[in-house]
Amino acid sequence: MITWRPVLLFGLGLSTVWIWPWPWLALLGVAVVVAGVCLLDLLLTADPGAIRLSRAGTTVLRLGETGEVQLVLGNPTGDAYRLDVRDAWTPSAGATPYSHRVELAAEATAVVTTAITPTRRGDRPAVRVTLRAYGPLGFAFRQVRHARADAMTPPWTVRVLPRFESRKHLPEKLAKLRTLDGATTIRGRGQGTEFDALREYVVGDDVRSIDWRATARRNDVVVRTWRPERSRRVVCVLDTGRTSAVRIGDEPRIEHAIEAALLLATVAQHAGDQVDLIAADERVRAQVTRSTGHTLLPRLVDALAPLHPATAETDFELVISEVLRTERKRSLIVLFTALEPGALGEGLLPVLPRLAARHTVLVAALHDPVIGELVGTAPADATAVYRRVAGLRAREDRDRVVRSLTRHGVRVLDAAADVFPSRVTDVYLELKATGKL
């Protein structure tokens, strides 16, 4: 392969051809000279295939952050290299710069650093490494390309975790949780509570809370206090079927569901409850069970990171069967899906009674702002009339689905994207405060 220099040299030779008596013969001579120089330079170029490659650097990033991955070039030969190195990644990895210029001495190593700023969640792999070694005259070069499947290319993947922007609501929700604990402690015994501690009787306390054995031991009236029952179970079920790909605002519906699930899981963990996760469409895509303490959130974000919407319709029979198989105790099932008559009417509603009979079910859906825009369209012309009618029809279909779900004892949340994670967690706290978990 040649660079731009032979072309420049040939152009300079053309400018002198016309002064010779036999220009065509002179032109042939110039071409032969240029070709000879290129061939000589190519023969003197060191083989870039002898360079050994390895990697180091960032393996995990949160969406929106920037990390660095180092590509280490090892030269085991006695030749020196002048290299252009192209470390290519998937476009959504946001790798910069495009290429690196490296001077690699004999039996030495060099390190090139690529900055990674991903624009999507999931696994962002390094695709290939291209090494271009130039000859001493700069007229020719040798190039070798190591694809990802090549044994010479060190595999490297950066896992991009969700942003978890909804964590900005965490202080508020934890404050509500602490208030809930204090309020329930003095409320007395009831469904969804468990024994907390003993304290002295205060005028106004329910006499049914008096612990007579403790009273006899202390020679003072002692009452029992209660707190919200801990070790309850919360199951986040993410619908990753075709409806999760619909864009609400700037992001697909699944991104908002992930934010809400992470906020809910974090608050439930602080409340002492156990959180499980199931993500499924026509098959189970991710599942997290039996995680407690500080291991819960890392496991959740790691499982949610590679999730993307599928093109298939969600098999709710599979989803319900998986929930019933894994959750034997009564739990709060939070189903993140879309209120679409086709998907829920034919898929979820026939199997919902089996789930609602054993668990408390919350269907959490994002409110589509397009429907509101259609309904609010002023009927100035025929097109506007059709748009308004379409919006009213879509809203009526959603209301019909909500009524059908409510008849089965299911609670339905339909909230806008900007408040969706907060509203889902508020419903959980409300259920916990009223002892309905």
Short mmCIF file of N, CA and C in Angstrom, two decimals, residues 113-204:
data_model
loop_
_atom_site.label_atom_id
_atom_site.label_comp_id
_atom_site.label_asym_id
_atom_site.label_seq_id
_atom_site.Cartn_x
_atom_site.Cartn_y
_atom_site.Cartn_z
N THR A 113 -4.16 5.34 24.69
CA THR A 113 -5.34 5.43 25.56
C THR A 113 -6.53 5.93 24.76
N THR A 114 -7.63 5.19 24.86
CA THR A 114 -8.88 5.55 24.19
C THR A 114 -9.91 5.93 25.25
N ALA A 115 -10.50 7.11 25.09
CA ALA A 115 -11.54 7.56 26.02
C ALA A 115 -12.89 7.00 25.56
N ILE A 116 -13.65 6.44 26.50
CA ILE A 116 -14.94 5.81 26.22
C ILE A 116 -16.03 6.61 26.92
N THR A 117 -16.96 7.18 26.14
CA THR A 117 -18.13 7.89 26.69
C THR A 117 -19.38 7.29 26.07
N PRO A 118 -19.92 6.22 26.65
CA PRO A 118 -21.04 5.49 26.02
C PRO A 118 -22.31 6.33 25.95
N THR A 119 -23.09 6.05 24.93
CA THR A 119 -24.38 6.72 24.76
C THR A 119 -25.55 5.76 24.95
N ARG A 120 -25.25 4.48 25.21
CA ARG A 120 -26.30 3.49 25.44
C ARG A 120 -25.86 2.55 26.54
N ARG A 121 -26.89 1.94 27.21
CA ARG A 121 -26.59 0.92 28.20
C ARG A 121 -26.11 -0.36 27.51
N GLY A 122 -25.61 -1.29 28.33
CA GLY A 122 -25.29 -2.61 27.84
C GLY A 122 -23.80 -2.82 27.71
N ASP A 123 -23.43 -3.88 27.00
CA ASP A 123 -22.03 -4.24 26.80
C ASP A 123 -21.52 -3.59 25.52
N ARG A 124 -20.50 -2.78 25.65
CA ARG A 124 -19.89 -2.09 24.52
C ARG A 124 -18.52 -2.71 24.27
N PRO A 125 -18.39 -3.56 23.24
CA PRO A 125 -17.13 -4.27 23.01
C PRO A 125 -16.18 -3.50 22.08
N ALA A 126 -14.89 -3.81 22.24
CA ALA A 126 -13.89 -3.38 21.27
C ALA A 126 -14.01 -4.27 20.04
N VAL A 127 -14.11 -3.66 18.85
CA VAL A 127 -14.41 -4.43 17.63
C VAL A 127 -13.15 -4.92 16.95
N ARG A 128 -12.21 -4.01 16.69
CA ARG A 128 -10.98 -4.42 16.00
C ARG A 128 -9.87 -3.43 16.30
N VAL A 129 -8.64 -3.89 16.04
CA VAL A 129 -7.46 -3.04 16.14
C VAL A 129 -6.75 -3.08 14.79
N THR A 130 -6.50 -1.92 14.22
CA THR A 130 -5.79 -1.82 12.95
C THR A 130 -4.44 -1.17 13.18
N LEU A 131 -3.38 -1.85 12.72
CA LEU A 131 -2.02 -1.33 12.84
C LEU A 131 -1.47 -1.05 11.45
N ARG A 132 -1.02 0.17 11.22
CA ARG A 132 -0.44 0.56 9.94
C ARG A 132 0.99 1.01 10.20
N ALA A 133 1.96 0.24 9.66
CA ALA A 133 3.38 0.53 9.85
C ALA A 133 3.94 1.17 8.58
N TYR A 134 4.58 2.33 8.71
CA TYR A 134 5.13 3.07 7.57
C TYR A 134 6.60 2.72 7.37
N GLY A 135 7.03 2.76 6.09
CA GLY A 135 8.42 2.54 5.76
C GLY A 135 9.28 3.73 6.15
N PRO A 136 10.61 3.58 6.10
CA PRO A 136 11.51 4.67 6.51
C PRO A 136 11.39 5.91 5.63
N LEU A 137 10.97 5.76 4.37
CA LEU A 137 10.81 6.91 3.48
C LEU A 137 9.40 7.49 3.51
N GLY A 138 8.45 6.76 4.12
CA GLY A 138 7.08 7.23 4.17
C GLY A 138 6.32 7.08 2.87
N PHE A 139 6.83 6.26 1.92
CA PHE A 139 6.17 6.07 0.63
C PHE A 139 5.20 4.90 0.64
N ALA A 140 5.42 3.93 1.50
CA ALA A 140 4.59 2.73 1.52
C ALA A 140 4.34 2.33 2.97
N PHE A 141 3.34 1.47 3.15
CA PHE A 141 3.04 1.00 4.50
C PHE A 141 2.48 -0.42 4.42
N ARG A 142 2.62 -1.10 5.54
CA ARG A 142 1.99 -2.40 5.72
C ARG A 142 0.91 -2.27 6.78
N GLN A 143 -0.17 -2.98 6.57
CA GLN A 143 -1.31 -2.84 7.49
C GLN A 143 -1.83 -4.21 7.87
N VAL A 144 -2.15 -4.36 9.12
CA VAL A 144 -2.76 -5.59 9.61
C VAL A 144 -3.96 -5.21 10.46
N ARG A 145 -5.03 -5.98 10.32
CA ARG A 145 -6.27 -5.70 11.05
C ARG A 145 -6.63 -6.93 11.87
N HIS A 146 -6.76 -6.72 13.17
CA HIS A 146 -7.14 -7.80 14.08
C HIS A 146 -8.59 -7.59 14.48
N ALA A 147 -9.48 -8.47 14.01
CA ALA A 147 -10.88 -8.39 14.37
C ALA A 147 -11.08 -8.95 15.77
N ARG A 148 -12.30 -8.77 16.29
CA ARG A 148 -12.57 -9.16 17.67
C ARG A 148 -12.39 -10.67 17.87
N ALA A 149 -12.75 -11.46 16.86
CA ALA A 149 -12.65 -12.91 16.99
C ALA A 149 -11.23 -13.41 16.77
N ASP A 150 -10.33 -12.54 16.36
CA ASP A 150 -8.95 -12.93 16.10
C ASP A 150 -8.23 -13.19 17.42
N ALA A 151 -7.41 -14.24 17.43
CA ALA A 151 -6.67 -14.58 18.65
C ALA A 151 -5.66 -13.51 19.03
N MET A 152 -5.24 -12.69 18.04
CA MET A 152 -4.26 -11.65 18.32
C MET A 152 -4.89 -10.44 19.02
N THR A 153 -6.20 -10.32 18.95
CA THR A 153 -6.86 -9.16 19.55
C THR A 153 -7.30 -9.48 20.97
N PRO A 154 -6.82 -8.72 21.95
CA PRO A 154 -7.27 -8.97 23.33
C PRO A 154 -8.72 -8.57 23.50
N PRO A 155 -9.60 -9.48 23.92
CA PRO A 155 -11.01 -9.12 24.06
C PRO A 155 -11.19 -8.12 25.20
N TRP A 156 -12.10 -7.18 25.00
CA TRP A 156 -12.38 -6.19 26.03
C TRP A 156 -13.80 -5.68 25.84
N THR A 157 -14.54 -5.66 26.92
CA THR A 157 -15.91 -5.18 26.90
C THR A 157 -16.14 -4.27 28.09
N VAL A 158 -16.74 -3.14 27.83
CA VAL A 158 -17.11 -2.21 28.90
C VAL A 158 -18.62 -2.34 29.13
N ARG A 159 -18.98 -2.70 30.35
CA ARG A 159 -20.41 -2.80 30.68
C ARG A 159 -20.90 -1.43 31.15
N VAL A 160 -21.94 -0.94 30.49
CA VAL A 160 -22.49 0.38 30.78
C VAL A 160 -23.76 0.19 31.60
N LEU A 161 -23.73 0.70 32.83
CA LEU A 161 -24.84 0.54 33.75
C LEU A 161 -25.85 1.67 33.58
N PRO A 162 -27.08 1.47 34.04
CA PRO A 162 -28.08 2.56 33.96
C PRO A 162 -27.63 3.80 34.72
N ARG A 163 -28.16 4.96 34.31
CA ARG A 163 -27.79 6.22 34.97
C ARG A 163 -28.24 6.26 36.43
N PHE A 164 -29.43 5.74 36.70
CA PHE A 164 -30.07 5.80 38.01
C PHE A 164 -30.23 7.26 38.43
N GLU A 165 -30.79 8.07 37.54
CA GLU A 165 -31.05 9.47 37.87
C GLU A 165 -32.14 9.61 38.92
N SER A 166 -32.97 8.59 39.06
CA SER A 166 -34.05 8.68 40.05
C SER A 166 -33.53 8.62 41.48
N ARG A 167 -32.24 8.38 41.68
CA ARG A 167 -31.70 8.39 43.04
C ARG A 167 -31.78 9.78 43.68
N LYS A 168 -32.05 10.81 42.88
CA LYS A 168 -32.25 12.14 43.46
C LYS A 168 -33.49 12.17 44.36
N HIS A 169 -34.42 11.23 44.17
CA HIS A 169 -35.61 11.15 45.02
C HIS A 169 -35.34 10.35 46.30
N LEU A 170 -34.17 9.73 46.40
CA LEU A 170 -33.92 8.81 47.50
C LEU A 170 -34.00 9.48 48.88
N PRO A 171 -33.38 10.65 49.11
CA PRO A 171 -33.51 11.27 50.44
C PRO A 171 -34.95 11.51 50.86
N GLU A 172 -35.77 11.96 49.92
CA GLU A 172 -37.18 12.21 50.24
C GLU A 172 -37.89 10.92 50.62
N LYS A 173 -37.66 9.85 49.87
CA LYS A 173 -38.36 8.60 50.13
C LYS A 173 -37.88 7.96 51.44
N LEU A 174 -36.59 8.07 51.73
CA LEU A 174 -36.09 7.52 52.99
C LEU A 174 -36.62 8.32 54.17
N ALA A 175 -36.80 9.63 54.00
CA ALA A 175 -37.40 10.44 55.07
C ALA A 175 -38.85 10.00 55.32
N LYS A 176 -39.60 9.74 54.24
CA LYS A 176 -40.97 9.23 54.39
C LYS A 176 -40.97 7.88 55.08
N LEU A 177 -39.96 7.05 54.75
CA LEU A 177 -39.88 5.72 55.37
C LEU A 177 -39.62 5.84 56.87
N ARG A 178 -38.73 6.75 57.26
CA ARG A 178 -38.47 6.94 58.69
C ARG A 178 -39.70 7.48 59.41
N THR A 179 -40.41 8.40 58.75
CA THR A 179 -41.66 8.90 59.34
C THR A 179 -42.68 7.78 59.47
N LEU A 180 -42.75 6.92 58.47
CA LEU A 180 -43.67 5.79 58.50
C LEU A 180 -43.34 4.86 59.66
N ASP A 181 -42.07 4.58 59.90
CA ASP A 181 -41.67 3.72 61.00
C ASP A 181 -42.10 4.31 62.33
N GLY A 182 -41.88 5.62 62.51
CA GLY A 182 -42.26 6.26 63.77
C GLY A 182 -43.76 6.31 63.97
N ALA A 183 -44.50 6.59 62.90
CA ALA A 183 -45.96 6.68 63.01
C ALA A 183 -46.57 5.33 63.32
N THR A 184 -46.03 4.29 62.72
CA THR A 184 -46.61 2.97 62.91
C THR A 184 -46.26 2.41 64.28
N THR A 185 -45.14 2.87 64.85
CA THR A 185 -44.75 2.37 66.15
C THR A 185 -45.78 2.72 67.21
N ILE A 186 -46.41 3.89 67.13
CA ILE A 186 -47.38 4.30 68.14
C ILE A 186 -48.81 4.00 67.71
N ARG A 187 -48.98 3.46 66.49
CA ARG A 187 -50.34 3.22 66.01
C ARG A 187 -50.97 2.01 66.66
N GLY A 188 -50.17 1.03 66.98
CA GLY A 188 -50.70 -0.18 67.56
C GLY A 188 -50.67 -1.33 66.59
N ARG A 189 -51.07 -2.47 67.07
CA ARG A 189 -50.98 -3.69 66.28
C ARG A 189 -52.02 -3.69 65.18
N GLY A 190 -51.65 -4.26 64.06
CA GLY A 190 -52.57 -4.38 62.95
C GLY A 190 -51.93 -5.19 61.84
N GLN A 191 -52.67 -5.37 60.76
CA GLN A 191 -52.15 -6.13 59.65
C GLN A 191 -50.92 -5.43 59.07
N GLY A 192 -49.88 -6.22 58.76
CA GLY A 192 -48.66 -5.66 58.19
C GLY A 192 -47.70 -5.09 59.20
N THR A 193 -47.91 -5.40 60.51
CA THR A 193 -46.99 -4.92 61.55
C THR A 193 -46.42 -6.11 62.31
N GLU A 194 -45.34 -5.84 63.03
CA GLU A 194 -44.72 -6.85 63.86
C GLU A 194 -44.23 -6.20 65.15
N PHE A 195 -43.96 -7.02 66.15
CA PHE A 195 -43.55 -6.50 67.46
C PHE A 195 -42.23 -5.73 67.33
N ASP A 196 -42.18 -4.56 68.02
CA ASP A 196 -40.98 -3.73 67.98
C ASP A 196 -40.28 -3.67 69.34
N ALA A 197 -40.97 -3.14 70.36
CA ALA A 197 -40.33 -2.99 71.67
C ALA A 197 -41.41 -2.80 72.73
N LEU A 198 -40.94 -2.77 74.00
CA LEU A 198 -41.80 -2.49 75.14
C LEU A 198 -41.50 -1.10 75.67
N ARG A 199 -42.55 -0.42 76.15
CA ARG A 199 -42.36 0.89 76.79
C ARG A 199 -43.45 1.08 77.83
N GLU A 200 -43.25 2.12 78.65
CA GLU A 200 -44.22 2.38 79.71
C GLU A 200 -45.54 2.89 79.12
N TYR A 201 -46.60 2.58 79.84
CA TYR A 201 -47.94 2.98 79.41
C TYR A 201 -48.09 4.50 79.51
N VAL A 202 -48.70 5.08 78.49
CA VAL A 202 -49.01 6.51 78.44
C VAL A 202 -50.51 6.64 78.27
N VAL A 203 -51.09 7.62 78.97
CA VAL A 203 -52.53 7.82 78.88
C VAL A 203 -52.94 8.01 77.42
N GLY A 204 -53.89 7.25 77.00
CA GLY A 204 -54.34 7.29 75.62
C GLY A 204 -53.94 6.07 74.83
#
